[in-house]
PDB file of C-alpha atoms and ligand atoms in Angstrom:
ATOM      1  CA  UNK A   1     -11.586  -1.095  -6.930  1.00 52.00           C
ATOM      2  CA  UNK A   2      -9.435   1.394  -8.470  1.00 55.00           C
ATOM      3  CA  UNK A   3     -10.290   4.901  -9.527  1.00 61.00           C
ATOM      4  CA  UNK A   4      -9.087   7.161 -12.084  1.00 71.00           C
ATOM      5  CA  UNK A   5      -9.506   9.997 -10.107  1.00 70.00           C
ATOM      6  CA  UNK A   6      -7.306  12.549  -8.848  1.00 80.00           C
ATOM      7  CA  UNK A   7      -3.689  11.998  -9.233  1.00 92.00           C
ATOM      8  CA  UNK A   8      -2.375   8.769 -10.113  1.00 96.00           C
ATOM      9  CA  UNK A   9       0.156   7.130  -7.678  1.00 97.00           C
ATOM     10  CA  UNK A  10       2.760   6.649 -10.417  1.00 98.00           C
ATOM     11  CA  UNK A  11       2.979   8.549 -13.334  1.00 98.00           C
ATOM     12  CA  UNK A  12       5.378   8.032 -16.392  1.00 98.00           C
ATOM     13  CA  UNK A  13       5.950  10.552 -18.673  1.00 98.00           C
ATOM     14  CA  UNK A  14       8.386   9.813 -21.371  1.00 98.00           C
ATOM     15  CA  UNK A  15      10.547   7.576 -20.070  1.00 98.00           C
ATOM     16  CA  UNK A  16      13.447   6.609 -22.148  1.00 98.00           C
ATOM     17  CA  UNK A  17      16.488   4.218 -20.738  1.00 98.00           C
ATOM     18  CA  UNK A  18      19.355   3.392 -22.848  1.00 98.00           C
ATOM     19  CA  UNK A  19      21.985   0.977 -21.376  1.00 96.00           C
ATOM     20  CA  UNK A  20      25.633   1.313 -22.465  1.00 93.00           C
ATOM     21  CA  UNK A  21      27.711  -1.608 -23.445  1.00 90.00           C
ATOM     22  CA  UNK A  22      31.036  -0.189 -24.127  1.00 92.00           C
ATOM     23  CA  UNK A  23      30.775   1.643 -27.900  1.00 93.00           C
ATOM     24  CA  UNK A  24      27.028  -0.259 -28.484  1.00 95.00           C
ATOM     25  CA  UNK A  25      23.627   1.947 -27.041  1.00 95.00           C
ATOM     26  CA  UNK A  26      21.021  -0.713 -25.998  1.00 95.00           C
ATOM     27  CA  UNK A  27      17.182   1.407 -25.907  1.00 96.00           C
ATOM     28  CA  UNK A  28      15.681  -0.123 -23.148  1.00 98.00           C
ATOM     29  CA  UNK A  29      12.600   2.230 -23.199  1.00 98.00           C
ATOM     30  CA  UNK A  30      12.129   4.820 -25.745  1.00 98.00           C
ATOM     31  CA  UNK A  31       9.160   6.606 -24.780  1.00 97.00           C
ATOM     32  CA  UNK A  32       7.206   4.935 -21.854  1.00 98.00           C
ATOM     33  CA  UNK A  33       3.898   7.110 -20.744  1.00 97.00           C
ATOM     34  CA  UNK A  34       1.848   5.300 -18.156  1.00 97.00           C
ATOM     35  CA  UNK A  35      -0.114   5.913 -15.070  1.00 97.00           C
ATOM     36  CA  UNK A  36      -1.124   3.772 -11.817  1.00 97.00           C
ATOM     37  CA  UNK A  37      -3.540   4.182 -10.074  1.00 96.00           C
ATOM     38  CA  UNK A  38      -4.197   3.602  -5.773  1.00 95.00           C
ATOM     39  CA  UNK A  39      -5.377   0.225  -5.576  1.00 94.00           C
ATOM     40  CA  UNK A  40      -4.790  -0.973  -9.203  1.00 96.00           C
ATOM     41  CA  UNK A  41      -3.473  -4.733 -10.023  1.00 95.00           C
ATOM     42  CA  UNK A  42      -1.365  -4.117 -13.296  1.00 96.00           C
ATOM     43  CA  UNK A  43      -0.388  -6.929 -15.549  1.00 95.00           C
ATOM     44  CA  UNK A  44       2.416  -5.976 -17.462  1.00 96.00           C
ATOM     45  CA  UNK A  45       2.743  -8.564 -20.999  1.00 95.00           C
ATOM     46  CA  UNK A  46       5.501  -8.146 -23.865  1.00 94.00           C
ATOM     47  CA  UNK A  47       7.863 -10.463 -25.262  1.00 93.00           C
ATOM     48  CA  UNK A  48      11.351 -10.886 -23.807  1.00 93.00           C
ATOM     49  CA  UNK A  49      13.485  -7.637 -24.646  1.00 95.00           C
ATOM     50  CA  UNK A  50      10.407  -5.586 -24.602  1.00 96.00           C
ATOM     51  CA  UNK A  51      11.507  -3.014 -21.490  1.00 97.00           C
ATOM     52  CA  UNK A  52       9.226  -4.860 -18.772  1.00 97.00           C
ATOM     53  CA  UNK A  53      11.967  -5.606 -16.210  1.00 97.00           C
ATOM     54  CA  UNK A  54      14.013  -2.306 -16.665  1.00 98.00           C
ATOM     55  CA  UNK A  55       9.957   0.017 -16.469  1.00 98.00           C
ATOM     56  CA  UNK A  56       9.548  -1.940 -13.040  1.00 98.00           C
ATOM     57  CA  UNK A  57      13.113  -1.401 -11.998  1.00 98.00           C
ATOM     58  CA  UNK A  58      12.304   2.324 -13.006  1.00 98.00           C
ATOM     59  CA  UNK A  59       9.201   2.276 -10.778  1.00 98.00           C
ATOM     60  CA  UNK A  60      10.752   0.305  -7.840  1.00 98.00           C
ATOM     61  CA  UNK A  61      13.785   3.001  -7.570  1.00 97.00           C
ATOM     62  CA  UNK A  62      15.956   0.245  -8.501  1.00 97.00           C
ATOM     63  CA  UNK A  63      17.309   1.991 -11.763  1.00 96.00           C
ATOM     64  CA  UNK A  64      16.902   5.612 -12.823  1.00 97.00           C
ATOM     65  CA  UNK A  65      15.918   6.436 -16.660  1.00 98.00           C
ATOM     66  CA  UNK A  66      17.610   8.411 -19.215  1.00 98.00           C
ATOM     67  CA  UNK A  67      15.724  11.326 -19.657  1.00 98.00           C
ATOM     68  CA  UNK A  68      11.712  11.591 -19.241  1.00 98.00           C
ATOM     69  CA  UNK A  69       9.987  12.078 -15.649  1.00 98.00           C
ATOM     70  CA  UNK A  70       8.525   9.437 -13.193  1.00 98.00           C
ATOM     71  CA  UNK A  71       7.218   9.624  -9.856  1.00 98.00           C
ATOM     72  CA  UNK A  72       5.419   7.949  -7.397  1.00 98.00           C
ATOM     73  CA  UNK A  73       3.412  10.264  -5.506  1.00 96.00           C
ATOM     74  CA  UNK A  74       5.546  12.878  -4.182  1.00 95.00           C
ATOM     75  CA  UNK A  75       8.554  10.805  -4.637  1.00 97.00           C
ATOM     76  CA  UNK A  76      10.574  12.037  -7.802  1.00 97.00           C
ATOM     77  CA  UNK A  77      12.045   8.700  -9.648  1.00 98.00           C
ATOM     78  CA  UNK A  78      14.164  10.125 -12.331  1.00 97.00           C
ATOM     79  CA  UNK A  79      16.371  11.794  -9.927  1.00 93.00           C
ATOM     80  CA  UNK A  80      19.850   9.547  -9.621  1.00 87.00           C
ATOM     81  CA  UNK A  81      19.800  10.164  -5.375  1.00 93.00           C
ATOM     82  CA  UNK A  82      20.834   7.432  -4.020  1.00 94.00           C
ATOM     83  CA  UNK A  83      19.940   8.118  -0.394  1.00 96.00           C
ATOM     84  CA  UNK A  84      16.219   8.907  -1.556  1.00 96.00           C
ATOM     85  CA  UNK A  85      15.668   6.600  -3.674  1.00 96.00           C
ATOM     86  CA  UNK A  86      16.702   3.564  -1.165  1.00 95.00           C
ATOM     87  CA  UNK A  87      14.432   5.294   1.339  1.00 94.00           C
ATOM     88  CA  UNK A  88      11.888   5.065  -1.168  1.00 96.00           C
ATOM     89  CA  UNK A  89      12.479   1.519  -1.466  1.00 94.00           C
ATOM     90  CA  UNK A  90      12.443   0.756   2.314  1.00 91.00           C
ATOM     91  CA  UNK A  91       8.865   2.994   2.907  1.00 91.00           C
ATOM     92  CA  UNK A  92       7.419   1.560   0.100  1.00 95.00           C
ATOM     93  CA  UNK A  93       8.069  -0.911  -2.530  1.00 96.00           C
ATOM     94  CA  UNK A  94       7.823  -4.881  -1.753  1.00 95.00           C
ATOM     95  CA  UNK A  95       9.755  -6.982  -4.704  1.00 96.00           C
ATOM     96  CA  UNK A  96       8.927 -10.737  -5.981  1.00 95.00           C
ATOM     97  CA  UNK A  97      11.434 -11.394  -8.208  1.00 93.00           C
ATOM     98  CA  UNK A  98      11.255 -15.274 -10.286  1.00 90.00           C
ATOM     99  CA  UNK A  99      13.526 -16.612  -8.218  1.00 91.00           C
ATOM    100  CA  UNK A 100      12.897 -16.549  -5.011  1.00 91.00           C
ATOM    101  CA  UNK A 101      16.223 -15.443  -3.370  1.00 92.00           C
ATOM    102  CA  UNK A 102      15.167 -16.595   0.557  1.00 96.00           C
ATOM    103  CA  UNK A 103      17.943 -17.723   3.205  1.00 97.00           C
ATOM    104  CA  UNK A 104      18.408 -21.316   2.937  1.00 97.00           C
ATOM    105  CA  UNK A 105      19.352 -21.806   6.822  1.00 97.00           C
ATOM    106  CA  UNK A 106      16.474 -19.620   7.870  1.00 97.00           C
ATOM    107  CA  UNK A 107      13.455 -21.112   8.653  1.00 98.00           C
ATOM    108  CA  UNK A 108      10.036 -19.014   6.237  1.00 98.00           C
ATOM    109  CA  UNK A 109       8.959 -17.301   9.637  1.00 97.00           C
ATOM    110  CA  UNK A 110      13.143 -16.366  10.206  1.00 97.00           C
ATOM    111  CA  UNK A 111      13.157 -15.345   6.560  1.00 97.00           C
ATOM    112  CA  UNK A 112       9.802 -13.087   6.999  1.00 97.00           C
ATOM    113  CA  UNK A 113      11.316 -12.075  10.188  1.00 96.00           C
ATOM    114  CA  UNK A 114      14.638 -10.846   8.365  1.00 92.00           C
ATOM    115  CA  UNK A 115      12.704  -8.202   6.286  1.00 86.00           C
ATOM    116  CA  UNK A 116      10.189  -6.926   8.469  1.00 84.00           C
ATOM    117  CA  UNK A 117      13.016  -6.490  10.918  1.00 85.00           C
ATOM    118  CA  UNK A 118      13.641  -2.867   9.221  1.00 79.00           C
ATOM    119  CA  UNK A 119      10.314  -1.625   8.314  1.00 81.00           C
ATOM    120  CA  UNK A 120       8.631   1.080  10.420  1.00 81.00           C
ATOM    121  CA  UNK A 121       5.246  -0.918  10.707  1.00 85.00           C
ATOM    122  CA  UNK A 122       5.752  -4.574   9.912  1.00 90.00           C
ATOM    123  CA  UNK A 123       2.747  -7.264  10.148  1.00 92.00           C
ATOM    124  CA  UNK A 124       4.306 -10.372  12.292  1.00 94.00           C
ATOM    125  CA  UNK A 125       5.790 -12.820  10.323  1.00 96.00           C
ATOM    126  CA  UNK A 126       2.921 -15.140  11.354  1.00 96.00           C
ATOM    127  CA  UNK A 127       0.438 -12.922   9.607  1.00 94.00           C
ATOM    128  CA  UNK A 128       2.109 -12.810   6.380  1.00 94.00           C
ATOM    129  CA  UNK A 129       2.671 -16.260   6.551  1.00 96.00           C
ATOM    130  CA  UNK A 130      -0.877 -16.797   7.521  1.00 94.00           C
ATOM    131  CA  UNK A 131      -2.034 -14.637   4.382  1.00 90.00           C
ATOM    132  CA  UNK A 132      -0.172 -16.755   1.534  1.00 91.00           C
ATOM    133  CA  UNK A 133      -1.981 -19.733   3.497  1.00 92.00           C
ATOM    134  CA  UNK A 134       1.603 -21.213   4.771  1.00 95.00           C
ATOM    135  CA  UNK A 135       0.463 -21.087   8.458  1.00 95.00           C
ATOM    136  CA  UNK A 136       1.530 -25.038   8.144  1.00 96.00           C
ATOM    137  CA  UNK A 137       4.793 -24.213   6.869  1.00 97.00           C
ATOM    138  CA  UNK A 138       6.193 -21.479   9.390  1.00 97.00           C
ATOM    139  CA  UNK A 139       9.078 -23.587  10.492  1.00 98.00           C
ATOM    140  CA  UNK A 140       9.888 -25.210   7.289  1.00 98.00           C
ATOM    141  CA  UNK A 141      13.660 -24.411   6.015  1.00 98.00           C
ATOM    142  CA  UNK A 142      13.161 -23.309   1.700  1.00 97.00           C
ATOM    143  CA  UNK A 143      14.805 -26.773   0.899  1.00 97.00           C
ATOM    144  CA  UNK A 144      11.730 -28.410   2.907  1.00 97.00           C
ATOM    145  CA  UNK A 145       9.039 -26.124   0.641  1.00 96.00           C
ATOM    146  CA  UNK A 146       7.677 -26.933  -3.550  1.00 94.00           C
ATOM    147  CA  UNK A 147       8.527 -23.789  -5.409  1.00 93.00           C
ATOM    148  CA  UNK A 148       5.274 -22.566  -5.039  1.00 92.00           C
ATOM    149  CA  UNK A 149       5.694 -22.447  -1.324  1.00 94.00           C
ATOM    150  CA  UNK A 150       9.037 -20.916  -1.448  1.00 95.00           C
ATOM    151  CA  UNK A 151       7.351 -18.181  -3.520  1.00 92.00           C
ATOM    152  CA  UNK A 152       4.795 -17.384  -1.461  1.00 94.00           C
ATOM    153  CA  UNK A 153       7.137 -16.920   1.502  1.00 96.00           C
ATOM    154  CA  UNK A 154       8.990 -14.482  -1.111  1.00 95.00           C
ATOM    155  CA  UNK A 155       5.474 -12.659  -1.428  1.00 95.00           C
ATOM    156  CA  UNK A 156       5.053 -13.083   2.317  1.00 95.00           C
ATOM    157  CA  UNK A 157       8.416 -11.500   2.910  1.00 95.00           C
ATOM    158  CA  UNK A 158       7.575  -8.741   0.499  1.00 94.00           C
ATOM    159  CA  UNK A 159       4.089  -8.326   2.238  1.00 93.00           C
ATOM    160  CA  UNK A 160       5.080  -7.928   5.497  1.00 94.00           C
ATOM    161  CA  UNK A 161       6.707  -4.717   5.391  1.00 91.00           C
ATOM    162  CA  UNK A 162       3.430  -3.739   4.361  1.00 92.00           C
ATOM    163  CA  UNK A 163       4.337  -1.644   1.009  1.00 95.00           C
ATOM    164  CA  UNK A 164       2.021   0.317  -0.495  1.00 96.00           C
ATOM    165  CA  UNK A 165       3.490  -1.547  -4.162  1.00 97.00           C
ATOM    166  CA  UNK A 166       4.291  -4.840  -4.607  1.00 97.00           C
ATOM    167  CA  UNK A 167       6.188  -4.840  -7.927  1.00 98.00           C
ATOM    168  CA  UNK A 168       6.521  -8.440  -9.068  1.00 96.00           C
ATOM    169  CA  UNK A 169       8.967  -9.689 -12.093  1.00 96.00           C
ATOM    170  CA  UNK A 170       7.983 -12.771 -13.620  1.00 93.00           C
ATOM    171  CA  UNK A 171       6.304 -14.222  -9.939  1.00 93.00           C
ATOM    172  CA  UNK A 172       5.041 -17.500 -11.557  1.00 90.00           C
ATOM    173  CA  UNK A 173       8.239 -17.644 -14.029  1.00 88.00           C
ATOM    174  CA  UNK A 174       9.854 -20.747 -12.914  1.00 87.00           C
ATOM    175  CA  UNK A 175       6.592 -22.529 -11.549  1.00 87.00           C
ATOM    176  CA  UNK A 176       3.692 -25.362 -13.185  1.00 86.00           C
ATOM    177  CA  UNK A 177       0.117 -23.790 -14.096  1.00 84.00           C
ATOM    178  CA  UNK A 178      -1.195 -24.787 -10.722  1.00 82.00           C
ATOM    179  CA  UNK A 179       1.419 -23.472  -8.513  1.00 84.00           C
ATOM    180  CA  UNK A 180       1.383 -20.426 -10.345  1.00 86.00           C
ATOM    181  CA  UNK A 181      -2.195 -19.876 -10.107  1.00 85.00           C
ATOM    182  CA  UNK A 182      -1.699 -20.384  -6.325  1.00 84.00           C
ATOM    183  CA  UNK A 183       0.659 -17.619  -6.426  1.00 86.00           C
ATOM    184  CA  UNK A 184      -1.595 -15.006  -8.342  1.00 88.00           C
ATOM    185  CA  UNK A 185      -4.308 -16.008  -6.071  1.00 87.00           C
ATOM    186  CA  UNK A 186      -2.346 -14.636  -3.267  1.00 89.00           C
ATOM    187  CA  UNK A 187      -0.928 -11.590  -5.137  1.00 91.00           C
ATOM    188  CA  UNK A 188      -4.693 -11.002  -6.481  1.00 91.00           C
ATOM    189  CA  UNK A 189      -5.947 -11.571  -2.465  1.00 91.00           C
ATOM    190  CA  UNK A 190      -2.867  -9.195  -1.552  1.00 92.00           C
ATOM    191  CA  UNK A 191      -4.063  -6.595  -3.743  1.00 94.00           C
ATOM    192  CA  UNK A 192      -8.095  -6.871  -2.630  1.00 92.00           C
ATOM    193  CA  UNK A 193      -7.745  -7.400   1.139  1.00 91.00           C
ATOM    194  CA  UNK A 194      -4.381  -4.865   1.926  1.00 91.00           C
ATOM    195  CA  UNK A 195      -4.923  -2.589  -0.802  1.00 93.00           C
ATOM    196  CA  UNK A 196      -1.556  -2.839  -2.312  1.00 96.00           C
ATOM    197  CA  UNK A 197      -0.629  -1.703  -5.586  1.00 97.00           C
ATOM    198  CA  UNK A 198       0.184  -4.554  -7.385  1.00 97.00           C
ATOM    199  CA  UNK A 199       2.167  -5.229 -10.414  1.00 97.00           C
ATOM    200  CA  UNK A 200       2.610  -8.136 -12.213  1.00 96.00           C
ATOM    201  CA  UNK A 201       5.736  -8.478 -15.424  1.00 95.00           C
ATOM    202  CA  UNK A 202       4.212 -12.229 -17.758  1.00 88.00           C
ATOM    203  CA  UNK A 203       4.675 -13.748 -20.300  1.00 80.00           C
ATOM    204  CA  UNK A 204       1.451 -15.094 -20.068  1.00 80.00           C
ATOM    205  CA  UNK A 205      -1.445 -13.871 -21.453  1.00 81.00           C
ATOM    206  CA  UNK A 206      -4.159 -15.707 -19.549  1.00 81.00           C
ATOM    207  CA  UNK A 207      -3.649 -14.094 -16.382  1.00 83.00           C
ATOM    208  CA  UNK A 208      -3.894 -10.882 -17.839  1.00 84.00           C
ATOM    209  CA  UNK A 209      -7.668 -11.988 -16.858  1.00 85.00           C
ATOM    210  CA  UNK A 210      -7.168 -11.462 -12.993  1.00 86.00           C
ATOM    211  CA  UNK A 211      -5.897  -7.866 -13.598  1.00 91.00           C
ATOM    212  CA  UNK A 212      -7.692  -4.822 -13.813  1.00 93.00           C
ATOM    213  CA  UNK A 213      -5.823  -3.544 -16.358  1.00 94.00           C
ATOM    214  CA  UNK A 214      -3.449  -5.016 -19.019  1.00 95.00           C
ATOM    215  CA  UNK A 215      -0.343  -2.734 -20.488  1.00 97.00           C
ATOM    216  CA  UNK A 216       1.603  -4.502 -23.342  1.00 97.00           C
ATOM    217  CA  UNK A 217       4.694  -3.533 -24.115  1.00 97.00           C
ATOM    218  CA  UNK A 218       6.864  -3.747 -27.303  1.00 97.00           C
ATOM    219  CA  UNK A 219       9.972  -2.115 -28.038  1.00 97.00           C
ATOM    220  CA  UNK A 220      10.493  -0.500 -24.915  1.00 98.00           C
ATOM    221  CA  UNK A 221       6.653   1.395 -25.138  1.00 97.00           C
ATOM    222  CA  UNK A 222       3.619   0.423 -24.396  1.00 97.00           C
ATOM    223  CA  UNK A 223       2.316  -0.701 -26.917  1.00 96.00           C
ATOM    224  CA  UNK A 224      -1.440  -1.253 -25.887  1.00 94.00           C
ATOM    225  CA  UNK A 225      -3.059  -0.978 -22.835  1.00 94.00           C
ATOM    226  CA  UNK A 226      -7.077  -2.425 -21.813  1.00 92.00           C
ATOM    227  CA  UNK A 227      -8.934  -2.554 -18.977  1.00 92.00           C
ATOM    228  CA  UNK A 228     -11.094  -5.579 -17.377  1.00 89.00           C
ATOM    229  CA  UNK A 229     -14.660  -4.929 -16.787  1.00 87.00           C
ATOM    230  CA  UNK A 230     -14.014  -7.429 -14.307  1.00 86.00           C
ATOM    231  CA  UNK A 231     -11.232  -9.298 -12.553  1.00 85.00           C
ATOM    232  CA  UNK A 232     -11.477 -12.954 -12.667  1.00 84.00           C
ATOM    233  CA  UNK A 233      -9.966 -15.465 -10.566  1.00 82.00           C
ATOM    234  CA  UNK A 234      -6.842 -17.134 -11.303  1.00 80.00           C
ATOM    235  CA  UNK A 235      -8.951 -20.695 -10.884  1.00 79.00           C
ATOM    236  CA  UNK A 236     -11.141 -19.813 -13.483  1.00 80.00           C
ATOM    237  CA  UNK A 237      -8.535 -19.196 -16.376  1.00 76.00           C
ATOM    238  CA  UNK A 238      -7.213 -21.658 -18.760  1.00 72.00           C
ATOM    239  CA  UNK A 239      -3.700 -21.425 -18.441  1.00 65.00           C
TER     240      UNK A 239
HETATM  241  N1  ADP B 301      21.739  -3.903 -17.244  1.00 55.42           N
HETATM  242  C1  ADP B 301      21.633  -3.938 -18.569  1.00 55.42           C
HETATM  243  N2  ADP B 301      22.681  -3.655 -19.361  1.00 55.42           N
HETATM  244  C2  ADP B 301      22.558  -3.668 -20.696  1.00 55.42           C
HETATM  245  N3  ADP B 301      21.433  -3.940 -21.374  1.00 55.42           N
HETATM  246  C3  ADP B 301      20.358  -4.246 -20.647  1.00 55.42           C
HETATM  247  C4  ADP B 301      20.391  -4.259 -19.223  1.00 55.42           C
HETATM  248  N4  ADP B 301      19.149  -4.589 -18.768  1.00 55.42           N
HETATM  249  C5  ADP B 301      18.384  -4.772 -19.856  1.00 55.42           C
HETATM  250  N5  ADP B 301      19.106  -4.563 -20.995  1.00 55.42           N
HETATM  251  C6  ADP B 301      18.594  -4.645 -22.377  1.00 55.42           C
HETATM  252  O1  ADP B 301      17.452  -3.809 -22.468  1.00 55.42           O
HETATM  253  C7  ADP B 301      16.435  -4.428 -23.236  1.00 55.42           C
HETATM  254  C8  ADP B 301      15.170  -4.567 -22.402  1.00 55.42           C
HETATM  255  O2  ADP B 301      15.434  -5.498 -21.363  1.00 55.42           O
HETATM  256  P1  ADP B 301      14.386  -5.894 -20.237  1.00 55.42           P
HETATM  257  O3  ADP B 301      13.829  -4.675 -19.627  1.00 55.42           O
HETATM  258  O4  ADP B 301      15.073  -6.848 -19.330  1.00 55.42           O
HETATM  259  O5  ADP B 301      13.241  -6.619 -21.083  1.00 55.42           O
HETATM  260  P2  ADP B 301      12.143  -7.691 -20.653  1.00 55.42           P
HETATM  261  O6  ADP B 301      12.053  -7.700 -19.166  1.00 55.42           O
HETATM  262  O7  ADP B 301      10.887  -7.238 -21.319  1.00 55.42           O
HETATM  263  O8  ADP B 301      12.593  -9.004 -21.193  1.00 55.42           O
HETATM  264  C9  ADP B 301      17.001  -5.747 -23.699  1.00 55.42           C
HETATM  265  O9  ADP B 301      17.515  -5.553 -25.008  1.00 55.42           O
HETATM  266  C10 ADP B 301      18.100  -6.034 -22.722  1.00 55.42           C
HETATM  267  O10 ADP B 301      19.116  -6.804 -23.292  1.00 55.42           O
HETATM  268 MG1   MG B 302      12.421  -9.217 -17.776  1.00 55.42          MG
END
């Protein structure tokens, strides 16, 4: 699928973030190098602490790092512009966060609606839907949906603005082994049938199985990183 040719999408180079709590220095990441390739599904594994959430925040344009460089493609990341970097967010990053953060008195196809409202090339709602296989569930309010449902109308939401990255925190966080595995499946079918760069922040190891490449992370580096000969499906892991 992916190819480590040419020049990566996102490249790391690095990356150090230190948050400030009053007089006390909290190292986020001290030294983050890491590259992504076009079409790569990432898992991302480290324990709690470990810089995971603050390196995707980094490559989502969400945050900005101390000092190091990151880009993705032409877009420089490091640089604290504002303007830029929520453009860069708009043209090109979907987010799945653990909790799923939809409208409660919009219905999933009102809540897909809602996002793909401001994207320059949006599928329907009805095709995102249609791709997390809630086709079933399009008029459903989130308080009539299992967790797993709302989550795929999160990806859904996420996917319909048609980002060329889906960056996704924890997806399967707050949900039971088979949910969860629904979820990947539909991040991993994302990934394979769109072409999205995907990638995925776990704690859990097994589905560092469906991924074609696995970075830990410890002490805000990476630690490790390994590649898959080949991908398996979330239904065939032991969770
Ligand atoms: N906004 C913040 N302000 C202060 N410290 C933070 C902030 N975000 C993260 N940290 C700290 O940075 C470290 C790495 O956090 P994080 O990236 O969330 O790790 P992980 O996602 O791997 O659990 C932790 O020690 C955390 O407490
Ligand atoms: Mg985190």
């Amino acid at each position: 699928m992916s190819r480590e040719v040419g020049r990566p999408a996102f490249e790391a180079r690095a990356l150090t973030k230190t948050y400030r709590m009053g007089e006390v220095e909290v190292p986020a990441l001290q030294g983050v190098d890491l590259r992504v390739w076009d079409g790569e599904y990432v898992v991302i594994l480290g324990p709690s602490g470990s810089g995971k959430s603050t390196l995707l925040n980094v490559l989502g344009g969400l945050d900005v790092p101390t000092s190091g460089l990151v880009r993705y493609r032409d877009h420089d990341l490091a640089a604290p512009d504002e303007r830029r970097l929520t453009a860069y967010r708009r043209d090109h990053v979907g987010f799945v966060f653990q909790f799923y953060n939809l409208i409660p008195s919009l219905t999933a196809r009102e809540n897909v609606a809602l996002a793909s409202e401001i994207a320059p090339r949006p599928l329907a709602p009805e095709d995102a839907l249609d791709r997390v296989g809630l086709s079933h569930r399009l008029d459903h309010f989130p308080s009539q949906l299992s967790g797993g449902e709302q989550q795929r109308v999160a990806i859904a939401r996420a996917v319909a603005k048609r980002p060329d990255v889906l960056l996704c925190d924890e997806p399967t966080g707050a949900l039971d082994a088979a949910t969860g595995r629904a979820v990947l499946e539909v991040l991993e079918r994302v990934n394979r049938e769109l072409g999205t760069i995907v990638l995925v922040i776990t704690h859990n190891a097994a589905i560092a199985e469906c991924a074609d490449r696995v970075v830990r992370m410890a002490d805000g580096r990476v630690a490790r990183e390994s590649r898959n000969a080949s991908r398996r499906s979330p239904r065939e892991i032991a969770w």
